[in-house]
Short mmCIF file of C-alpha atoms in Angstrom, two decimals:
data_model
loop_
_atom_site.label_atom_id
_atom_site.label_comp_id
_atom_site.label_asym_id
_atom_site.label_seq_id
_atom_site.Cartn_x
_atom_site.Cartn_y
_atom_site.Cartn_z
CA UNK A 1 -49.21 -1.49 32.89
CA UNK A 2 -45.87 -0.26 33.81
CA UNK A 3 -44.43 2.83 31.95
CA UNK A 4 -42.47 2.04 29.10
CA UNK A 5 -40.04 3.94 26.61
CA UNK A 6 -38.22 2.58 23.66
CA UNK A 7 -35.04 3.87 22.59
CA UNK A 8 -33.71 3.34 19.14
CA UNK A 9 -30.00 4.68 18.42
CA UNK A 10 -29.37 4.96 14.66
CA UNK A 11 -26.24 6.43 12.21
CA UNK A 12 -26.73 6.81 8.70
CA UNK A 13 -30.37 4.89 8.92
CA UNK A 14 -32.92 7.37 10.00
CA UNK A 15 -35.39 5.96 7.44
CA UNK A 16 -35.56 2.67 8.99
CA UNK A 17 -35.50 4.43 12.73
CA UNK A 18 -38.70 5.94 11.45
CA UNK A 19 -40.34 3.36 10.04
CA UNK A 20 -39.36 1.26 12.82
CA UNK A 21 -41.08 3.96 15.20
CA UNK A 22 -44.09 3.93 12.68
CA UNK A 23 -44.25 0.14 13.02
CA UNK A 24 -44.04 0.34 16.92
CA UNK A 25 -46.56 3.16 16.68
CA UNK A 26 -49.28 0.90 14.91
CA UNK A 27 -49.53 -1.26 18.01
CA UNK A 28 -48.99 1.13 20.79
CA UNK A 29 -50.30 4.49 19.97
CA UNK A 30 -49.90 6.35 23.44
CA UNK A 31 -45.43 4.53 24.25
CA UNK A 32 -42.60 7.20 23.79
CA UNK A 33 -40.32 6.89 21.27
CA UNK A 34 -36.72 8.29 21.55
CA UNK A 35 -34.48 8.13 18.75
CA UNK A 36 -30.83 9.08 19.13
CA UNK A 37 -29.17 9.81 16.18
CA UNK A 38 -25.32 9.85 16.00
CA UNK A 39 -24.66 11.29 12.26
CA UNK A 40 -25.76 15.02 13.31
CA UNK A 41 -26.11 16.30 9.39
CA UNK A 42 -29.63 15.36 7.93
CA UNK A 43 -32.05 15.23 11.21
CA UNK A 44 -35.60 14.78 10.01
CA UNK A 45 -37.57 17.43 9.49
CA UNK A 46 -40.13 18.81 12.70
CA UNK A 47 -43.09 17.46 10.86
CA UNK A 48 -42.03 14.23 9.97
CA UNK A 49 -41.21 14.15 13.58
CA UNK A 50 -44.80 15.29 14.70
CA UNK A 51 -46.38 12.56 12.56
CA UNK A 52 -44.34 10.00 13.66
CA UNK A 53 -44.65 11.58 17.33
CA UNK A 54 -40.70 10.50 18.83
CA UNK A 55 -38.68 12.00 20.35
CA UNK A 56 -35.10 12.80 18.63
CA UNK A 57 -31.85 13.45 19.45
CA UNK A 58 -28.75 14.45 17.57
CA UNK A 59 -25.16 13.35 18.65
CA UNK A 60 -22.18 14.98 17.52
CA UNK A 61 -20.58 11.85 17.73
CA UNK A 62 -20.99 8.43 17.06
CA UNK A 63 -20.66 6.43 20.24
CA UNK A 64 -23.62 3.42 20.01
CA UNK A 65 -23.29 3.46 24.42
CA UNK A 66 -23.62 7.12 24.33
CA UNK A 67 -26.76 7.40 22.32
CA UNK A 68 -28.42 4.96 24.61
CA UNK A 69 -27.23 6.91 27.51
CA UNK A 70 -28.35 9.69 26.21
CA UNK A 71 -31.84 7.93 25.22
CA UNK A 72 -32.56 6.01 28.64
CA UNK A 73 -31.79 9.15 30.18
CA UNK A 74 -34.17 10.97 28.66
CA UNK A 75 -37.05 8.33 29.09
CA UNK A 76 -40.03 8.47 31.08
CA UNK A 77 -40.48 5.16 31.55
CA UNK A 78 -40.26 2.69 34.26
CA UNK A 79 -38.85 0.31 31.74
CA UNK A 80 -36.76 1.27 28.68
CA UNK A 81 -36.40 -1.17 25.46
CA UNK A 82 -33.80 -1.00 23.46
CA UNK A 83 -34.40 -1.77 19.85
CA UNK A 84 -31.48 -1.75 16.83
CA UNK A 85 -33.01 0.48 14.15
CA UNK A 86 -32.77 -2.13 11.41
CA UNK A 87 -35.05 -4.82 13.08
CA UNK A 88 -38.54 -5.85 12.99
CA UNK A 89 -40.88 -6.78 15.31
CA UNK A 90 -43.94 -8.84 16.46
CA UNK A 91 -47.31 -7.45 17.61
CA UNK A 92 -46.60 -8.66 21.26
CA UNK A 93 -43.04 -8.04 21.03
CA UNK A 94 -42.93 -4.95 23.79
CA UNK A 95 -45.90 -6.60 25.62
CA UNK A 96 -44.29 -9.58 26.25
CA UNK A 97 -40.86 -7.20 27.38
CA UNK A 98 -43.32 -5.67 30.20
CA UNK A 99 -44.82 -8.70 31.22
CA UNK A 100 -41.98 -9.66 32.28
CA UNK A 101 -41.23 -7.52 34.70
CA UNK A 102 -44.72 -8.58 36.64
CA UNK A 103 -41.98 -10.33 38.67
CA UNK A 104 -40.30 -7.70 41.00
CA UNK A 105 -37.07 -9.75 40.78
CA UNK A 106 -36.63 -9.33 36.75
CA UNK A 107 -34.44 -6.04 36.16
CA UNK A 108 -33.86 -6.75 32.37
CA UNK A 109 -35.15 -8.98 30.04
CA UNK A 110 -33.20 -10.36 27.13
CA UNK A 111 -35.61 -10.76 23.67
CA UNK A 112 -35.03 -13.55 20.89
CA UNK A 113 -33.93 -12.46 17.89
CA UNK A 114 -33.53 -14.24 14.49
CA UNK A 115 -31.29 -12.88 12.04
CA UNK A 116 -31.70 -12.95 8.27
CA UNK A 117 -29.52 -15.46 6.34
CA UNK A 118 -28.84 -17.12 9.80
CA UNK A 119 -30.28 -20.55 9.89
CA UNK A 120 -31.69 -21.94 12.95
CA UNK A 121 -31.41 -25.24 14.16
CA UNK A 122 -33.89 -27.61 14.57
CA UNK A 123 -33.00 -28.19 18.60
CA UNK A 124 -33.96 -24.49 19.96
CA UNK A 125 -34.18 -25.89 23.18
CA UNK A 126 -30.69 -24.30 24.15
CA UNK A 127 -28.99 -21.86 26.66
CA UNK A 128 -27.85 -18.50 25.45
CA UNK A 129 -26.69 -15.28 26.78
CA UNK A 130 -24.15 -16.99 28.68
CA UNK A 131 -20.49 -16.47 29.81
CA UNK A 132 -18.15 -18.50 32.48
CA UNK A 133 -15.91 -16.92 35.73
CA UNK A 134 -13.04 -16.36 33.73
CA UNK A 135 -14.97 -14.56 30.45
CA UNK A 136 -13.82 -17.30 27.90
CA UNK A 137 -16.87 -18.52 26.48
CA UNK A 138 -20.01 -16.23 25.16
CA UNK A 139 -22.91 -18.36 23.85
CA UNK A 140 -24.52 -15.85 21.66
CA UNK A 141 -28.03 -18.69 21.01
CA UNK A 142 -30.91 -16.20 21.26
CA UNK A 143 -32.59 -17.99 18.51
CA UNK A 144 -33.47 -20.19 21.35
CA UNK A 145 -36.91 -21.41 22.85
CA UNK A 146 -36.04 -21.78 26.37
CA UNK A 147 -36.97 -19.31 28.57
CA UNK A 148 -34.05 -18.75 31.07
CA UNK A 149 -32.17 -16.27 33.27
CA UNK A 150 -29.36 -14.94 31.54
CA UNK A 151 -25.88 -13.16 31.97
CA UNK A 152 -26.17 -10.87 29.02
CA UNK A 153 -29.12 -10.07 26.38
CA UNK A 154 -28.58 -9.49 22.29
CA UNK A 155 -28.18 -5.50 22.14
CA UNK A 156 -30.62 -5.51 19.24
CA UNK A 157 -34.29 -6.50 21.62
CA UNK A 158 -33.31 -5.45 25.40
CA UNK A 159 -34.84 -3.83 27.90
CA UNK A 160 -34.19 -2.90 31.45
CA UNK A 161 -35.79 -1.50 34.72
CA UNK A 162 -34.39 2.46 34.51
CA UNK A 163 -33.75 2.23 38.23
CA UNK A 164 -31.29 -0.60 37.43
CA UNK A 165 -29.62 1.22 34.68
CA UNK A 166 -29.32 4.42 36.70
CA UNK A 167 -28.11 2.02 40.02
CA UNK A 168 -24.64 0.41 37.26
CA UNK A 169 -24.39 3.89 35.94
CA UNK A 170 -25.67 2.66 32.01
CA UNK A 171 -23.66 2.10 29.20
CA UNK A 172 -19.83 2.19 29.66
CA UNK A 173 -18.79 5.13 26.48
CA UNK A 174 -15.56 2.78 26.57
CA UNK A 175 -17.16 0.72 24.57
CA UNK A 176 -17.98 2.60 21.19
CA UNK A 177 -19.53 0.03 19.76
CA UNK A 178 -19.76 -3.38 19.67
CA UNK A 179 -19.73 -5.24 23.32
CA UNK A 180 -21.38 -3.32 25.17
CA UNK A 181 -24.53 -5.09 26.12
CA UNK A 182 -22.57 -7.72 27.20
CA UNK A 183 -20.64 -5.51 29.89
CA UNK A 184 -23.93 -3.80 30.77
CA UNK A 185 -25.56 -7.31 31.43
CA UNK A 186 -22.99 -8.69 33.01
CA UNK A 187 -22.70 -5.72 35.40
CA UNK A 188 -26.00 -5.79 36.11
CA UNK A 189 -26.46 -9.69 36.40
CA UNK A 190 -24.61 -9.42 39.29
CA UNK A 191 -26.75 -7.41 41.05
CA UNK A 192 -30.24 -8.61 39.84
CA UNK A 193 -32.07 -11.33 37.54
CA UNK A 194 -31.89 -10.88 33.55
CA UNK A 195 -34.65 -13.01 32.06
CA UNK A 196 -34.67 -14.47 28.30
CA UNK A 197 -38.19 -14.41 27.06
CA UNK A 198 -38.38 -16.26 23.42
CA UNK A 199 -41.87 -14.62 23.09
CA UNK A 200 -40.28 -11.63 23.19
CA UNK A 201 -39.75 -11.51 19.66
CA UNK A 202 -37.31 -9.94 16.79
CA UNK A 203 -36.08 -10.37 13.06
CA UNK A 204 -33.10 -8.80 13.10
CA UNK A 205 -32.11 -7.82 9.11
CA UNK A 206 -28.61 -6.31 9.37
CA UNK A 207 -29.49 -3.54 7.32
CA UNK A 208 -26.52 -3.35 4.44
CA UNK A 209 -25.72 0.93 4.78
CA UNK A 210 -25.19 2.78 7.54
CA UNK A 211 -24.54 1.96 11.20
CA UNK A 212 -21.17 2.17 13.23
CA UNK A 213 -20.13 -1.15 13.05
CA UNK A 214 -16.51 -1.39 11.09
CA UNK A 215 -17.17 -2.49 7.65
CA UNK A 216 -13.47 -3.73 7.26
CA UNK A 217 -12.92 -7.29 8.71
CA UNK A 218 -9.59 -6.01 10.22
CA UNK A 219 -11.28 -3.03 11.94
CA UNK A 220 -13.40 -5.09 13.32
CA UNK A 221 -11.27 -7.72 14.60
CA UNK A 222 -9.13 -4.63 16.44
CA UNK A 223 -12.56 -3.32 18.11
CA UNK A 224 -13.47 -7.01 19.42
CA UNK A 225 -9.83 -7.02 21.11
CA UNK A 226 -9.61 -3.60 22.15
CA UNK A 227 -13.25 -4.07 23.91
CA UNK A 228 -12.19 -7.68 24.99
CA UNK A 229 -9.20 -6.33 27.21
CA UNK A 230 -12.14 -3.59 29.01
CA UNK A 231 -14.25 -6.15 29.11
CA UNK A 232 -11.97 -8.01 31.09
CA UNK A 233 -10.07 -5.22 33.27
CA UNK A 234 -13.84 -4.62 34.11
CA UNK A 235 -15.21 -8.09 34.91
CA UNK A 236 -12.94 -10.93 36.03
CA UNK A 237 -11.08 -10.54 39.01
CA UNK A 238 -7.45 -9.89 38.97
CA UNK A 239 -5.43 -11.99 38.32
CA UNK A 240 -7.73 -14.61 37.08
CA UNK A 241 -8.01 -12.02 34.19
CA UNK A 242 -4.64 -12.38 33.19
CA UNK A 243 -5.04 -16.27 32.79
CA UNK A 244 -8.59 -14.61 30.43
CA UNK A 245 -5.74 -12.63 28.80
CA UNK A 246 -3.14 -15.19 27.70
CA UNK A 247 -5.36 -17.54 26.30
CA UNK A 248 -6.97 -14.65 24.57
CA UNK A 249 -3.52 -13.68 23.22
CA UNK A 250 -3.05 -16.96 21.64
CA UNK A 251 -5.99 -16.79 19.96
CA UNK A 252 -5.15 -12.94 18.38
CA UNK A 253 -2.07 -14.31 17.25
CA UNK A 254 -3.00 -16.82 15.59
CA UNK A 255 -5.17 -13.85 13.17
CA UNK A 256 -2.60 -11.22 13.35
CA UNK A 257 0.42 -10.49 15.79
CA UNK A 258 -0.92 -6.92 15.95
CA UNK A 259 -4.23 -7.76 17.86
CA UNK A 260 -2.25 -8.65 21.11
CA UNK A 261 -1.31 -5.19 21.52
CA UNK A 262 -4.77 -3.83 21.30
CA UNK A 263 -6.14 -6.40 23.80
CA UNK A 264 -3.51 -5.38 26.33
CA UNK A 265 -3.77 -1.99 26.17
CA UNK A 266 -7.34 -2.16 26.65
CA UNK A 267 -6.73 -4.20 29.48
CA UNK A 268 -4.23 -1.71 31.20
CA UNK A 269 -6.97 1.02 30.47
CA UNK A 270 -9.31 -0.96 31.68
CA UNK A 271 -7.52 -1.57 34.92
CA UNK A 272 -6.57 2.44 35.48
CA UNK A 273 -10.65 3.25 36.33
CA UNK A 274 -12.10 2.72 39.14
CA UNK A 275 -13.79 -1.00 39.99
CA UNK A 276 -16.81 0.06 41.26
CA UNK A 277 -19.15 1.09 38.52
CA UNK A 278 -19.59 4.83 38.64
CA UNK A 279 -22.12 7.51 36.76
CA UNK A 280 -20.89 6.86 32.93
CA UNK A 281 -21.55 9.57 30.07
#
């Protein structure tokens, strides 16, 4: 079996990173754990540590692309899965991760995740993980049934060959939080084949407390801009990005005239570093 280690960043939640680690624990005694923690005041204590038998870091900042840097970085493993702290899984979930990778072409594989109080359809036979050229459209789907390649996974059930991750340089620290799977995938999609496995199973509960995500909705809409105008600088050619750009601008000012700021700025950021994907933090 190939090498595996699972990497779960947390903030604010190290109960439920431990218990997830327990949980993994039950069905694979002898796969390393790593948990990166980004709050850096109340670390577990070195017993609790032993009997859970991970491996933990502490951040000094909260950066969600850091800590899995930082985590993949520090793996072992072949193959490193990425699991959101505040998810469950299925007995096979990680077994059906590695199997995938029995095919020397798969480089990532992209899980299925349900999330709580989101209801499913009763057609799952859909495509997912998908964008277009000109970065318009995401289909976020992975509720779906249909195995498929993909351009991006869900960040919450994810894993990836270590060689790939080393090859794009990982995470991009640009992205604090919230898009950055999507620029990972999408960086390395062009390079090599990202399966979605439905078996590959998780129950994603959006725990209530903790995390980095901003609570506020108007936070939130400024991150998805902001990251939005990277995303772009980073992944549609110039100056088809600029046609990505206006259309996006309609759209932020249609919520509030503010948002068009932060999504060109980003952009203009995003344009300033270099094209070619270097070693990231």
């Amino acid at each position: 079996m190939t090498s595996t280690s699972v990497v779960i960043p947390t903030f604010g939640r190290i109960k439920l990173a431990l218990n997830l680690a327990r949980s993994i624990r039950s069905f694979h005694h002898d796969i390393e754990i790593i948990i990166v923690d980004q709050e850096n005041q109340n670390p577990p204590d070195g017993k609790t540590l032993s009997d859970t038998g991970v491996r933990y870091y502490n951040l000094d900042k909260a950066n969600t692309s850091v800590a899995k840097n930082t985590g993949w970085r520090q793996a072992r493993g072949e193959v490193v899965i990425f699991f959101d702290d505040d998810i469950e899984i299925a007995q096979n979930t990680i077994k059906t991760h590695l199997d995938c990778y029995s095919d020397k072409d798969v480089v990532g594989v992209a899980g299925r995740v349900i999330v709580d109080h989101e209801s499913v359809p009763s057609d799952t036979d859909v495509l997912t993980g998908k964008t277009n050229f000109l970065g318009t459209k995401f289909v976020y789907r992975f509720w779906s049934t249909q195995r498929q390649t993909v351009d991006f996974p869900y960040g919450c059930n994810m894993s990836f060959r270590k060689a790939i991750l080393e090859k794009v340089g990982g995470f991009d620290p640009g992205f604090p939080k919230i898009f950055e799977e999507v620029d990972l995938g999408v960086r390395v999609s062009k390079i090599g084949k990202i399966v979605f496995e439905p078996e590959t199973l998780a129950f994603h509960h959006k725990a209530g407390g903790g995390g980095i995500r901003p609570e506020e909705k108007a936070n939130k809409q400024r991150l998805i801009f902001q990251n939005y105008g990277r995303y772009l600088a980073k992944n549609v050619p110039f100056p088809f990005s600029l046609v990505s750009l206006f259309i996006r601008s309609i759209t932020a000012a249609k919520i509030n005239i503010c948002l068009i700021g932060h999504l060109w700025k980003n952009y203009l950021l995003g344009l300033r570093r270099p094209r070619r994907s270097r070693r990231l933090e």
